[in-house]
Short mmCIF file of C-alpha atoms and ligand atoms in Angstrom, two decimals:
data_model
loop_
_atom_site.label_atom_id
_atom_site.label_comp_id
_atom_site.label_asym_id
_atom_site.label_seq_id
_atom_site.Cartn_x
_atom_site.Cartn_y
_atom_site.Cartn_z
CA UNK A 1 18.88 6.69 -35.64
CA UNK A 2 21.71 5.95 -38.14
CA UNK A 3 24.01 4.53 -35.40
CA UNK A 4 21.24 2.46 -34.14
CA UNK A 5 20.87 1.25 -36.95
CA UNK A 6 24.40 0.55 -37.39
CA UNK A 7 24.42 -1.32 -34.08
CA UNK A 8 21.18 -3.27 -34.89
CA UNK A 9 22.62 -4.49 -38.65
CA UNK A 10 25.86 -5.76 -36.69
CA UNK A 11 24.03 -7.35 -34.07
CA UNK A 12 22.04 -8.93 -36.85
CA UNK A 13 24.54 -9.85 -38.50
CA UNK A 14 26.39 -11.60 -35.35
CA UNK A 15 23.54 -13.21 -34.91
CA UNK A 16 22.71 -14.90 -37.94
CA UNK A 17 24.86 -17.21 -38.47
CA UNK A 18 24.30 -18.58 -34.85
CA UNK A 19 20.47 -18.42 -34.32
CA UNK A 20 17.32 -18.98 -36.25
CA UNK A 21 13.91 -18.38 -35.73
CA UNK A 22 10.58 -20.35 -36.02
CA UNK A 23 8.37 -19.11 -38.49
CA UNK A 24 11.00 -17.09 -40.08
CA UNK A 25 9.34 -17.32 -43.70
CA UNK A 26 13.06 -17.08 -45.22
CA UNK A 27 14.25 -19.84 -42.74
CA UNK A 28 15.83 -22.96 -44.28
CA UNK A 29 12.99 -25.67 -43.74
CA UNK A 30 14.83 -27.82 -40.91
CA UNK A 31 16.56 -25.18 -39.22
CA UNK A 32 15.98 -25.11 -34.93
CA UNK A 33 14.41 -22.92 -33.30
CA UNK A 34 17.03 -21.62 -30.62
CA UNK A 35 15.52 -18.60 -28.96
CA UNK A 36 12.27 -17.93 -27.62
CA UNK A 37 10.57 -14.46 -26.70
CA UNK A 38 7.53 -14.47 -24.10
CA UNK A 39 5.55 -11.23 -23.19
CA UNK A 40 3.21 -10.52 -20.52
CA UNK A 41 0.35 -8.86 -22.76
CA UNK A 42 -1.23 -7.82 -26.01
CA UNK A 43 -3.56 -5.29 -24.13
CA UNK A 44 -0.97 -2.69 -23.33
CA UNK A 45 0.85 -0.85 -25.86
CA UNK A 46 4.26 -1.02 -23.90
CA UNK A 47 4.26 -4.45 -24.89
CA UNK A 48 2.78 -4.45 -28.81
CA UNK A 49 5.29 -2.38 -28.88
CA UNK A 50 8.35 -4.34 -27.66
CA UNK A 51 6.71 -7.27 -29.95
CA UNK A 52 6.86 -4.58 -32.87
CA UNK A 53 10.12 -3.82 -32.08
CA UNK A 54 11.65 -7.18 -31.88
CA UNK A 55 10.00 -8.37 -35.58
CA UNK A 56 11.43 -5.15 -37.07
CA UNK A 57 14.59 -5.96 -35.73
CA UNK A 58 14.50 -9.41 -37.45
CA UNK A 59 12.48 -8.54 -40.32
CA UNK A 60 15.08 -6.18 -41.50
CA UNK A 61 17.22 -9.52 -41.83
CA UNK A 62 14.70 -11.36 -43.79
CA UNK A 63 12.94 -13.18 -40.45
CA UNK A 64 10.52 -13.31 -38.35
CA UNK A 65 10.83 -13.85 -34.12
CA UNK A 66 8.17 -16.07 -32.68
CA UNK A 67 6.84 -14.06 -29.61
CA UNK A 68 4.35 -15.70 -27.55
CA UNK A 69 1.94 -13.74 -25.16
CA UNK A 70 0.97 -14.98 -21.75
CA UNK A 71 -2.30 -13.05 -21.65
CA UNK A 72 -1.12 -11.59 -17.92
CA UNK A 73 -1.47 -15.30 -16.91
CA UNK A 74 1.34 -16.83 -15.55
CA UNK A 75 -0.13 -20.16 -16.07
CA UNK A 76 -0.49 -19.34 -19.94
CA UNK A 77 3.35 -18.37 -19.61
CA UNK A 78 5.03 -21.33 -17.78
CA UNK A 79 2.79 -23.68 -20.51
CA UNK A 80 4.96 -21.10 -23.32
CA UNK A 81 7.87 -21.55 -21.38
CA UNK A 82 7.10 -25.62 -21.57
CA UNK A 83 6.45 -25.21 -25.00
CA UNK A 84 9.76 -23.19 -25.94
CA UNK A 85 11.85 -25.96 -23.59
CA UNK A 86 10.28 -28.41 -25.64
CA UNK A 87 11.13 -27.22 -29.31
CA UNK A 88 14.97 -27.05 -27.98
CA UNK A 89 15.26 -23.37 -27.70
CA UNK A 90 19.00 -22.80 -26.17
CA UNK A 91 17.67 -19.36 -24.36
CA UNK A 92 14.83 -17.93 -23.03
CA UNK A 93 14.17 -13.98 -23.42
CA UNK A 94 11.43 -14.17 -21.04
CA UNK A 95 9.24 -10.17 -19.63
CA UNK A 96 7.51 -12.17 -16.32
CA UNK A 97 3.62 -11.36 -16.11
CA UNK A 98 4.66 -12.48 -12.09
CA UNK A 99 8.11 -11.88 -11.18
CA UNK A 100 7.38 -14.96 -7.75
CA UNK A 101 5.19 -16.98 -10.11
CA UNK A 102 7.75 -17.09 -12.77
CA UNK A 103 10.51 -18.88 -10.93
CA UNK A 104 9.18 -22.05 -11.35
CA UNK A 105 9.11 -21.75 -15.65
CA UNK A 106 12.35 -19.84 -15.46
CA UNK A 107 13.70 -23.34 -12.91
CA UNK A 108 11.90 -25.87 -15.64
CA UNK A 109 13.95 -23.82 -18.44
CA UNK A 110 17.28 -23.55 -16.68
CA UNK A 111 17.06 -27.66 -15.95
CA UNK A 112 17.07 -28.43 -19.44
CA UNK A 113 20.04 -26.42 -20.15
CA UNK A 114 18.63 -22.73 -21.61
CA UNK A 115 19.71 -19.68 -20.66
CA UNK A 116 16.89 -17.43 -18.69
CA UNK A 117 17.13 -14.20 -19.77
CA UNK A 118 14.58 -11.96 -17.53
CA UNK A 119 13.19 -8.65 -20.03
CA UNK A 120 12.49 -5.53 -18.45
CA UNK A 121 10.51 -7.34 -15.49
CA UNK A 122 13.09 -9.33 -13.48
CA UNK A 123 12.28 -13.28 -12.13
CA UNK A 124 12.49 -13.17 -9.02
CA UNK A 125 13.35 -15.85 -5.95
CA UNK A 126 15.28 -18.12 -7.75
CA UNK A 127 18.63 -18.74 -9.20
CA UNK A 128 17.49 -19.84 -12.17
CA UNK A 129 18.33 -16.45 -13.49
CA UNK A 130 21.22 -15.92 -16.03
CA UNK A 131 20.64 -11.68 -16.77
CA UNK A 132 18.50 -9.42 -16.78
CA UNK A 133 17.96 -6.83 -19.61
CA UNK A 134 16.52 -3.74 -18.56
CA UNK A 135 16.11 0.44 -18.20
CA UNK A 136 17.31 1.86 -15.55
CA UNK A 137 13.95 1.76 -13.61
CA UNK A 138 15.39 3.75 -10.95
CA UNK A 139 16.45 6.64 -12.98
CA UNK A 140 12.28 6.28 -14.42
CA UNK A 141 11.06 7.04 -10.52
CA UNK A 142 13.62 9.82 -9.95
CA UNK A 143 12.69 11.42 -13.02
CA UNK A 144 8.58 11.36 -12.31
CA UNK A 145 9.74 12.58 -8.54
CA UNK A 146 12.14 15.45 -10.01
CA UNK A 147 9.52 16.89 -12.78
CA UNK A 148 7.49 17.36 -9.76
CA UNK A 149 9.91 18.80 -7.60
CA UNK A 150 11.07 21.38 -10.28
CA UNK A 151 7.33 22.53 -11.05
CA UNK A 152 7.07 22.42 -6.92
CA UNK A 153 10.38 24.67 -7.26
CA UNK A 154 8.62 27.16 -9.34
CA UNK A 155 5.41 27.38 -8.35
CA UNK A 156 6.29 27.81 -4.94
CA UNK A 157 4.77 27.91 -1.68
CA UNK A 158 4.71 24.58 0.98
CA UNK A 159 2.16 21.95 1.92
CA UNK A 160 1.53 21.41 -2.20
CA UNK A 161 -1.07 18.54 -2.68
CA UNK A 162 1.04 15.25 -3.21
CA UNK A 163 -0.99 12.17 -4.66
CA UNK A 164 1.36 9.03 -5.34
CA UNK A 165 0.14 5.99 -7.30
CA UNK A 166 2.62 2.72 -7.99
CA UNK A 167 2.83 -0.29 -10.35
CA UNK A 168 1.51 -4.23 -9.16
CA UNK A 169 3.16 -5.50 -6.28
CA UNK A 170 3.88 -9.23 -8.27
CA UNK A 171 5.66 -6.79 -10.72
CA UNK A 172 9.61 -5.75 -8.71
CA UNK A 173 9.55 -2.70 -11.16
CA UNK A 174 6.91 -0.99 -9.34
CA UNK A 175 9.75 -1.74 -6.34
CA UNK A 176 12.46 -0.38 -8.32
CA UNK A 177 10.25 2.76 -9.57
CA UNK A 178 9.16 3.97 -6.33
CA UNK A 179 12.26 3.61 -4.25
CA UNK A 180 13.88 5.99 -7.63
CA UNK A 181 10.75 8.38 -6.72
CA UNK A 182 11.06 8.39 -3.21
CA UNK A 183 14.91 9.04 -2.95
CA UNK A 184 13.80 12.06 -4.54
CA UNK A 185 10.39 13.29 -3.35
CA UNK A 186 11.22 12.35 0.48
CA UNK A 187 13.06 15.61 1.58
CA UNK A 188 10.68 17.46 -0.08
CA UNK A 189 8.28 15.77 2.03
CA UNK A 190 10.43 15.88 5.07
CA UNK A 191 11.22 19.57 4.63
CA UNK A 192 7.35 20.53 4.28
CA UNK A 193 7.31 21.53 0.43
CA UNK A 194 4.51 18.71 -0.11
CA UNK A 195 1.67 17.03 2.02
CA UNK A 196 0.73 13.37 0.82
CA UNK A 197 -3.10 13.64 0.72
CA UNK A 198 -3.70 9.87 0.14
CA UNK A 199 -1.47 6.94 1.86
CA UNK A 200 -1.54 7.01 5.30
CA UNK A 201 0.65 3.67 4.82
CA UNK A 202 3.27 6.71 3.37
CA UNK A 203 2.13 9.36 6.10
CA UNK A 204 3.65 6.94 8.46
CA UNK A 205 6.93 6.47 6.67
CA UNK A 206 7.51 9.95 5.35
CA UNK A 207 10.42 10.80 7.68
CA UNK A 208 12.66 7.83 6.33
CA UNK A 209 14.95 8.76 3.36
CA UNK A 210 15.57 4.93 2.77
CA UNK A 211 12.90 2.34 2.83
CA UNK A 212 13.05 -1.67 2.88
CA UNK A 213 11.42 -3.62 0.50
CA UNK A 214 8.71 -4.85 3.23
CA UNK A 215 8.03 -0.97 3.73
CA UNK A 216 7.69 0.39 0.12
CA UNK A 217 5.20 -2.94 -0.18
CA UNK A 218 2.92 -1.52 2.13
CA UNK A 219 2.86 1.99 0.54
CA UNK A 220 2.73 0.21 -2.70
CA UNK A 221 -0.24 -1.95 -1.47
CA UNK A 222 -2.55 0.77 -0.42
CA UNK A 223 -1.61 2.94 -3.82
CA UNK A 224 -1.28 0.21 -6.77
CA UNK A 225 -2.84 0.62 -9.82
CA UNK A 226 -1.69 -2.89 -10.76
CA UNK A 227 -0.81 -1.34 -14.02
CA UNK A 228 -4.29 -1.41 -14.42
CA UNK A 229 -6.09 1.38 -16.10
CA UNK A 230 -9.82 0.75 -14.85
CA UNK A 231 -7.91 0.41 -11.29
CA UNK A 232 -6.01 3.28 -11.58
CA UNK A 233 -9.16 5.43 -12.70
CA UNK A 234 -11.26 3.75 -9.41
CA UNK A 235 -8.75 4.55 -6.89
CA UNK A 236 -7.73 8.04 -7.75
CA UNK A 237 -11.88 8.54 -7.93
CA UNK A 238 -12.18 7.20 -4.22
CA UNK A 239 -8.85 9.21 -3.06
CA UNK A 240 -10.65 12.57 -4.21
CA UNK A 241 -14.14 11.63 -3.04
CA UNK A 242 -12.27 10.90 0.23
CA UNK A 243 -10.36 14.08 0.17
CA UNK A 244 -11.96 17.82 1.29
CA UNK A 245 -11.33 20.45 -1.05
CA UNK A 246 -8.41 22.39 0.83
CA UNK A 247 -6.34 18.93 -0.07
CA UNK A 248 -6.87 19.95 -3.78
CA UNK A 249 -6.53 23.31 -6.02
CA UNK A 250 -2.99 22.35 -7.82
CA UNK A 251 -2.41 18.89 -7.30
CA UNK A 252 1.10 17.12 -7.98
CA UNK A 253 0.44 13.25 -9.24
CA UNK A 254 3.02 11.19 -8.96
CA UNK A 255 1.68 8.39 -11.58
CA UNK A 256 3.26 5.41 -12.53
CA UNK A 257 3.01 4.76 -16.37
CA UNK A 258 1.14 5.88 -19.42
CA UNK A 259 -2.08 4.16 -19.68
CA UNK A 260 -2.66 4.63 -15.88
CA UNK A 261 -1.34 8.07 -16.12
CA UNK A 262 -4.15 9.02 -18.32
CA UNK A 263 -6.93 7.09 -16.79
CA UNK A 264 -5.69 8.94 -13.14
CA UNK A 265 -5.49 12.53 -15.09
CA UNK A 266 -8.69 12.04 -16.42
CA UNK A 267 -10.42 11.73 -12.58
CA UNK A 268 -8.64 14.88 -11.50
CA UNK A 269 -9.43 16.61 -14.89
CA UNK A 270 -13.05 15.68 -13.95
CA UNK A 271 -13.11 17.38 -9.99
CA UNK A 272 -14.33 20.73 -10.30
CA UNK A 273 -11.98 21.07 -6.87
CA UNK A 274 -8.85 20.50 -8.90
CA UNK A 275 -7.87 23.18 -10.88
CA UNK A 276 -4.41 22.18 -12.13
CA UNK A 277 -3.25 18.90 -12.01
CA UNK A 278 0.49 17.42 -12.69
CA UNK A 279 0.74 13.84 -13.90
CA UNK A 280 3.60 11.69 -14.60
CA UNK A 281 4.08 8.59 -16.40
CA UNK A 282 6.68 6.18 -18.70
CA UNK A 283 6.32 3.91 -22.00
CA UNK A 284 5.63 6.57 -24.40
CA UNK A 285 2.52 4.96 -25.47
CA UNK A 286 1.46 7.23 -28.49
CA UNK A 287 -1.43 8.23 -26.89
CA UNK A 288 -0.06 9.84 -23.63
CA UNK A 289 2.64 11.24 -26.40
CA UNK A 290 -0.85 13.17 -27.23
CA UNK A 291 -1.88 13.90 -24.35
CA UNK A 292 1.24 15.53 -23.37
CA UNK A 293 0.82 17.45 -26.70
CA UNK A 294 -2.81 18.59 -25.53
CA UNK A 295 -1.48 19.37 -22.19
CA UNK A 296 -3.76 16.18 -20.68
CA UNK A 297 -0.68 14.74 -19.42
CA UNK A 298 2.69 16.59 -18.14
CA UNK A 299 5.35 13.82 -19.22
CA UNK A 300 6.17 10.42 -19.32
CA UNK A 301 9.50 8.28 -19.66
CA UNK A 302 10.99 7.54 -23.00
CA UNK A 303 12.19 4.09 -22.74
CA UNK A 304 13.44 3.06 -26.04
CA UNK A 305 12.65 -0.24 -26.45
CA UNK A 306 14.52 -0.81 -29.60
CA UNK A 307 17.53 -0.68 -27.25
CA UNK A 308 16.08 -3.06 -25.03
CA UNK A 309 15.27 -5.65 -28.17
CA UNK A 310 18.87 -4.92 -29.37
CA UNK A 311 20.32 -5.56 -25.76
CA UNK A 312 18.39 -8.72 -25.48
CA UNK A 313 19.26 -10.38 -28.78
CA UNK A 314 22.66 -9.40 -28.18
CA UNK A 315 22.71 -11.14 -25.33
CA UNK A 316 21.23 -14.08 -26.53
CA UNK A 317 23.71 -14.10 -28.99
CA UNK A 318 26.66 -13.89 -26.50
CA UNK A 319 25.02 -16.84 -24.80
CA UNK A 320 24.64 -19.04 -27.82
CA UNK A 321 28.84 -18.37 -28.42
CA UNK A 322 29.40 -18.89 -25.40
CA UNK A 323 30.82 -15.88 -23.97
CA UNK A 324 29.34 -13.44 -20.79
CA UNK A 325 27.16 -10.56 -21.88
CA UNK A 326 28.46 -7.12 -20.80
CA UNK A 327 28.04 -5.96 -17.07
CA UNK A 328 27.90 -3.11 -15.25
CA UNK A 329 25.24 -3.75 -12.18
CA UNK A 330 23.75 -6.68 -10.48
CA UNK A 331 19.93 -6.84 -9.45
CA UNK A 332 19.52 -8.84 -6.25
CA UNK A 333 15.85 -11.05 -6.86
CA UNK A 334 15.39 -12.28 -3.65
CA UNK A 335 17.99 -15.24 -4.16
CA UNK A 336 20.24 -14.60 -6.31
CA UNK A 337 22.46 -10.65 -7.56
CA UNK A 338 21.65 -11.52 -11.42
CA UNK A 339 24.07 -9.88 -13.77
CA UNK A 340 22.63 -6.87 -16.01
CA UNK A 341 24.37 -3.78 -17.85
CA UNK A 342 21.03 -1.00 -17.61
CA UNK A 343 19.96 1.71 -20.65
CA UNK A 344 19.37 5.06 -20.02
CA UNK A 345 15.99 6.60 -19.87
CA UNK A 346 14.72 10.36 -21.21
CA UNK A 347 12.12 12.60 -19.92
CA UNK A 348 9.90 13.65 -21.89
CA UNK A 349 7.57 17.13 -21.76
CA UNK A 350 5.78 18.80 -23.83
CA UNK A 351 9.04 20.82 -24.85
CA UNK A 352 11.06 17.95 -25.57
CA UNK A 353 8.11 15.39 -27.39
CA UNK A 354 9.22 16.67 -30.44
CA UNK A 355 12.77 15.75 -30.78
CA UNK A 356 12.61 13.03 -28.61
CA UNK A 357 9.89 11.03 -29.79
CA UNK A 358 9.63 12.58 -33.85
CA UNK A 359 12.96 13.53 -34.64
CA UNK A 360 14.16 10.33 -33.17
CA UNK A 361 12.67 8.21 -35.08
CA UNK A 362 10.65 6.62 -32.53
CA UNK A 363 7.81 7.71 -33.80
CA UNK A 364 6.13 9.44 -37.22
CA UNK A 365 4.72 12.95 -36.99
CA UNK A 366 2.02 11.45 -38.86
CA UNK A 367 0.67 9.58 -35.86
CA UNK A 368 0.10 13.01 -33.66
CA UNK A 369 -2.04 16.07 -34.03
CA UNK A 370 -1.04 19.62 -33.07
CA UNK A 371 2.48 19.05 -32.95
C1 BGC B 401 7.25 -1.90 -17.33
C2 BGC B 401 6.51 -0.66 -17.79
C3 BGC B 401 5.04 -0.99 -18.01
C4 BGC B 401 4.45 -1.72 -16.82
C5 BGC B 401 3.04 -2.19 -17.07
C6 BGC B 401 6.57 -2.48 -16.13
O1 BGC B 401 7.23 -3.60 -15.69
O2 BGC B 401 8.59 -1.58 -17.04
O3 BGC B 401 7.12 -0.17 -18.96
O4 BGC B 401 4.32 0.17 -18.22
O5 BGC B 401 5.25 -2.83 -16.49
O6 BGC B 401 3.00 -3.13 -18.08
#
């Protein structure tokens, strides 16, 4: 916490003098706006969360950030895109509702001269594209795919019920997640240690370690959730009406984030032919952290998104100097490899919540029962 907070206070401090903020209430009247922040949605905590984090990070210094939402409407976001481009914002920091339908906003932007910078969700099909901040979404996949696999490991036996479950197919993350889960859940597929009780579309393709995109899409068609919790909670209901009872007993879920996580735990909580069930699930939305502590939920993905705020604004900053942001991978879109330097993930279990998500900071004790 301290040296975060010794990275953030530099960062703010680099940034100051370069960049300020509309509707900073400390802002000299006059001043330009030069960055703007758009995010897919109020309606999920992942993203209250990221808006949270990025006015704490500027509140701390006295400002606020203008954040607009595009109510999962890309539509709504290309007319805040517009809107940014036409206050004179120098970059974009810009989480896609669409990653296809945003190339044309992110194209607009990068005509007038602003740097696109793609948040957690990358733009895809265009070169429009100048970085990409972001996890290490492929490290989030392995690790649902390799709590599974250890609990697999000691429960033992072979043929263990497998249900899998993936993000939207407009959003590439739910790419990026499942190829991380299936690099590790495969051979244990292959080798007979699970049975995949509902995607034929993954029945078909379980021998192959490495799948192309066009491959994963139709797993991840016949699966999605489309990050949507009523969604989620209808399609594991028909996948267990649909399956007999020797396909359940302990089942092993692999499930894609929180809020569908806990919508898809609830339907096999609820099937008297389940009687253990393993879920899996990232964002660390406070009430999975709960349900993990209740035993509703058997982990999720710590992605600490006050790394990803600091990562972005540094980057921003970089940009508005005029130097190259820091770069370790690349992130092909379809068109383009765009530039990005990924942060580390933790898994997080019922032994861990504590010191990961209390003793971290991240969260107050306050906000959890039964800790
Ligand atoms: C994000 C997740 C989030 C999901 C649904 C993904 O792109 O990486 O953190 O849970 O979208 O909003």
């Amino acid at each position: 916490m301290k040296r975060f907070l010794i990275v953030l206070a530099s960062l703010v401090a680099l940034l100051l003098p370069t960049m300020a903020f509309a509707g900073g209430s400390q802002e000299g009247k006059g001043s330009k706006l030069q960055v703007g922040v758009v995010l897919p949605t109020k309606d999920e905590e992942r993203w209250t969360q990221d808006q949270t984090r990025f006015q704490d990070a500027f509140a701390k210094a006295g400002y606020n950030v203008q954040i607009l939402f595009s109510e999962k409407d890309s539509a709504k976001e290309k007319a805040n895109v517009e809107s940014f481009i036409s206050n004179g914002v120098k970059a974009i920091i810009i989480c896609p509702v669409d990653g296809s339908a945003a190339a044309a906003a992110a194209d607009e932007a990068h005509k007038a001269g602003i740097k696109v910078i793609s948040y957690d969700r990358l733009i895809r099909d265009t070169a429009s594209v100048d970085y990409y901040v972001t996890f290490d979404s492929v490290a989030v996949g392995a690790a649902w795919a390799q709590y599974l696999v250890d609990r697999a490991a000691q429960n033992g036996g072979k043929g263990l019920h497998l249900y899998i479950y993936a993000g939207a197919a407009s959003d590439n993350n739910a790419f990026i997640f499942f190829q991380g889960a299936w690099g590790v859940i495969q051979p244990k597929i292959a080798d007979g240690t699970f049975v995949i009780e509902n995607s034929s579309e993954a029945i078909a393709l379980q021998g192959k370690k490495t799948l192309t995109r066009e491959e994963e899409a139709k797993i991840i068609g016949q699966v999605t959730t489309n990050w949507s919790p009523s969604d989620a909670k209808n399609i594991s209901e028909s996948n267990l009406t649909a399956a007999p009872n020797s396909a359940k007993g302990v089942c092993y879920v692999l499930s894609p984030n929180d809020q569908t996580a806990r919508a898809i735990g609830d339907s096999f909580a609820a099937d008297k032919a389940v009687t253990k069930y393993y879920t899996t699930g990232q964002d660390a939305d406070r009430a999975s952290i709960q349900y993990i502590i209740d035993g509703k939920q058997s982990m999720t993905v710590l992605k600490d998104v006050r790394t990803l705020v600091a990562d972005a604004i540094n980057t921003a900053t970089l940009y508005l100097q005029g130097k190259v942001p820091p770069q370790t991978n690349t992130y092909n879109n379809g068109k383009i490899d765009v530039p990005a330097k990924p942060s580390a993930i933790v898994s997080v279990t019922k032994d861990n919540v504590k010191a990961a998500i209390v003793d971290s900071g991240y969260y107050p004790a306050s906000d959890f029962t039964g800790l």
